[in-house]
Amino acid sequence: MLLSNFAFAARPWWPAFMSACMGCAAAASVVYWVLQFPSGGTASSVPLVSNPASMARPAGAEDTAHLQRAWGVKGLAPVMSVAQSSRYQLLGVVAGASGQGSALIAIDGQAPKAYRAGQALSEGLFLQSLNQRQAQVGAAPIGPSSFTLSLPALNKTP
């Protein structure tokens, strides 16, 4: 009998301890991931985009305009990248000498719409002024322009 007690005491205890620790870690992992699943009644944490065209826009000047407004900076026009200004295509202009009038502008290849001077083209961009073949676009209805849209060149061949 003394021999059997000695055999039990001679067994190493660390394999059993490590097995118990691994089992607890696996159970904790399962509990963590089950708690991470969204329940059916709650809204997901992913924001919904109301305008699918805004998903294709790279982050840049419009984000800067929001930051400038949040920090109280006024009078600075955002720097527009070539990619952002290429989203807009000027198709027609009806302008007076005062710079007022309307322009036919297509945004992101969609059907063109008529915009009056001072009207918002998209969030953070306004049609500022017009002349016979160009439209000035900027971050505010009045102020420095961010970029200029021009009509395509006329084909003067008969």
Short mmCIF file of C-alpha atoms in Angstrom, two decimals:
data_model
loop_
_atom_site.label_atom_id
_atom_site.label_comp_id
_atom_site.label_asym_id
_atom_site.label_seq_id
_atom_site.Cartn_x
_atom_site.Cartn_y
_atom_site.Cartn_z
CA MET A 1 0.00 0.00 0.00
CA LEU A 2 2.84 2.28 0.69
CA LEU A 3 4.07 1.54 -2.76
CA SER A 4 0.85 2.72 -4.41
CA ASN A 5 0.85 6.01 -2.49
CA PHE A 6 4.42 6.53 -3.50
CA ALA A 7 3.54 5.92 -7.16
CA PHE A 8 0.79 8.55 -7.02
CA ALA A 9 3.05 11.09 -5.41
CA ALA A 10 5.79 10.42 -7.95
CA ARG A 11 3.59 11.44 -10.90
CA PRO A 12 4.40 14.89 -12.24
CA TRP A 13 1.59 17.36 -11.58
CA TRP A 14 2.39 19.90 -14.30
CA PRO A 15 0.79 18.08 -17.29
CA ALA A 16 -2.56 18.03 -15.51
CA PHE A 17 -2.15 21.68 -14.53
CA MET A 18 -1.28 22.72 -18.10
CA SER A 19 -4.26 20.77 -19.48
CA ALA A 20 -6.57 22.56 -17.06
CA CYS A 21 -5.10 25.95 -18.05
CA MET A 22 -5.50 25.21 -21.77
CA GLY A 23 -9.12 24.13 -21.21
CA CYS A 24 -9.86 27.36 -19.31
CA ALA A 25 -8.24 29.45 -22.06
CA ALA A 26 -10.29 27.69 -24.75
CA ALA A 27 -13.50 28.21 -22.77
CA ALA A 28 -12.68 31.90 -22.22
CA SER A 29 -12.04 32.33 -25.94
CA VAL A 30 -15.39 30.76 -26.86
CA VAL A 31 -17.22 32.99 -24.34
CA TYR A 32 -15.46 36.11 -25.68
CA TRP A 33 -16.37 35.43 -29.32
CA VAL A 34 -19.96 34.50 -28.49
CA LEU A 35 -20.34 37.83 -26.68
CA GLN A 36 -18.96 39.65 -29.75
CA PHE A 37 -21.76 38.43 -32.02
CA PRO A 38 -24.33 41.19 -32.63
CA SER A 39 -27.77 40.42 -31.35
CA GLY A 40 -30.69 40.58 -33.78
CA GLY A 41 -32.36 43.58 -32.12
CA THR A 42 -29.44 46.01 -32.00
CA ALA A 43 -28.12 48.18 -34.81
CA SER A 44 -24.71 47.36 -36.19
CA SER A 45 -21.79 49.65 -35.46
CA VAL A 46 -21.09 50.12 -39.18
CA PRO A 47 -22.31 53.55 -40.34
CA LEU A 48 -24.75 53.59 -43.23
CA VAL A 49 -23.91 55.70 -46.27
CA SER A 50 -26.84 57.64 -47.68
CA ASN A 51 -25.04 58.55 -50.91
CA PRO A 52 -23.26 55.62 -52.59
CA ALA A 53 -21.21 58.04 -54.70
CA SER A 54 -19.57 59.38 -51.55
CA MET A 55 -18.03 55.96 -50.88
CA ALA A 56 -15.81 56.22 -53.94
CA ARG A 57 -14.41 59.61 -52.90
CA PRO A 58 -10.97 59.60 -51.37
CA ALA A 59 -10.63 61.28 -48.01
CA GLY A 60 -9.08 64.68 -48.36
CA ALA A 61 -10.16 68.25 -48.69
CA GLU A 62 -13.75 67.81 -47.58
CA ASP A 63 -12.52 66.20 -44.35
CA THR A 64 -10.14 69.14 -43.92
CA ALA A 65 -13.02 71.60 -44.34
CA HIS A 66 -14.93 69.90 -41.53
CA LEU A 67 -11.87 70.04 -39.28
CA GLN A 68 -11.31 73.71 -40.09
CA ARG A 69 -14.92 74.48 -39.25
CA ALA A 70 -14.66 72.49 -35.98
CA TRP A 71 -11.54 74.39 -34.91
CA GLY A 72 -13.02 77.74 -35.90
CA VAL A 73 -10.68 78.46 -38.81
CA LYS A 74 -12.35 80.71 -41.37
CA GLY A 75 -11.38 81.92 -44.80
CA LEU A 76 -9.16 79.00 -45.77
CA ALA A 77 -10.23 77.14 -48.88
CA PRO A 78 -9.64 73.40 -48.89
CA VAL A 79 -7.11 72.09 -51.36
CA MET A 80 -8.95 70.01 -53.95
CA SER A 81 -7.14 67.13 -55.54
CA VAL A 82 -7.32 66.50 -59.26
CA ALA A 83 -9.35 63.34 -58.57
CA GLN A 84 -12.02 65.31 -56.70
CA SER A 85 -12.31 68.05 -59.32
CA SER A 86 -12.56 65.43 -62.08
CA ARG A 87 -15.81 64.16 -60.51
CA TYR A 88 -17.57 67.23 -61.92
CA GLN A 89 -18.18 67.87 -65.62
CA LEU A 90 -19.49 71.19 -66.91
CA LEU A 91 -21.88 70.64 -69.82
CA GLY A 92 -23.49 74.06 -70.27
CA VAL A 93 -23.56 77.61 -68.93
CA VAL A 94 -26.08 80.44 -68.97
CA ALA A 95 -24.30 83.40 -67.38
CA GLY A 96 -24.71 87.14 -67.15
CA ALA A 97 -21.97 89.76 -66.86
CA SER A 98 -22.42 89.79 -63.06
CA GLY A 99 -21.36 86.14 -62.72
CA GLN A 100 -24.90 85.03 -61.90
CA GLY A 101 -26.77 82.42 -63.88
CA SER A 102 -26.95 78.64 -63.96
CA ALA A 103 -24.77 75.77 -65.08
CA LEU A 104 -25.51 72.24 -66.23
CA ILE A 105 -23.15 69.97 -64.24
CA ALA A 106 -22.83 66.17 -64.16
CA ILE A 107 -21.43 64.72 -60.93
CA ASP A 108 -19.76 61.28 -60.91
CA GLY A 109 -21.08 60.45 -64.38
CA GLN A 110 -24.73 60.76 -63.32
CA ALA A 111 -27.39 62.66 -65.23
CA PRO A 112 -26.57 66.40 -65.35
CA LYS A 113 -28.52 68.85 -63.20
CA ALA A 114 -28.88 72.61 -63.38
CA TYR A 115 -27.26 74.55 -60.52
CA ARG A 116 -27.58 78.27 -59.84
CA ALA A 117 -24.66 80.39 -58.67
CA GLY A 118 -24.42 80.09 -54.87
CA GLN A 119 -26.10 76.65 -54.77
CA ALA A 120 -24.41 73.61 -53.16
CA LEU A 121 -23.10 71.00 -55.60
CA SER A 122 -22.31 68.48 -52.86
CA GLU A 123 -21.42 68.59 -49.20
CA GLY A 124 -18.81 71.30 -48.73
CA LEU A 125 -18.76 72.53 -52.37
CA PHE A 126 -20.69 75.44 -53.86
CA LEU A 127 -21.05 76.86 -57.37
CA GLN A 128 -19.63 80.35 -56.77
CA SER A 129 -19.71 82.23 -60.07
CA LEU A 130 -20.06 81.72 -63.79
CA ASN A 131 -18.75 83.25 -66.97
CA GLN A 132 -19.36 82.30 -70.60
CA ARG A 133 -17.30 79.08 -70.59
CA GLN A 134 -16.31 78.44 -66.96
CA ALA A 135 -17.72 77.83 -63.50
CA GLN A 136 -15.88 78.58 -60.24
CA VAL A 137 -16.39 76.02 -57.43
CA GLY A 138 -15.38 76.60 -53.81
CA ALA A 139 -15.93 75.65 -50.19
CA ALA A 140 -18.32 78.55 -49.56
CA PRO A 141 -20.83 80.43 -51.74
CA ILE A 142 -18.58 83.51 -51.56
CA GLY A 143 -14.82 83.35 -51.13
CA PRO A 144 -11.77 81.82 -52.76
CA SER A 145 -12.47 79.16 -55.35
CA SER A 146 -11.09 75.65 -55.03
CA PHE A 147 -11.14 74.76 -58.72
CA THR A 148 -12.57 75.84 -62.07
CA LEU A 149 -14.74 73.79 -64.38
CA SER A 150 -14.49 74.58 -68.10
CA LEU A 151 -16.62 73.65 -71.07
CA PRO A 152 -15.00 71.37 -73.64
CA ALA A 153 -13.29 73.14 -76.54
CA LEU A 154 -15.47 73.99 -79.51
CA ASN A 155 -14.83 72.12 -82.74
CA LYS A 156 -14.60 74.94 -85.33
CA THR A 157 -14.33 72.70 -88.38
CA PRO A 158 -17.33 72.99 -90.74
#
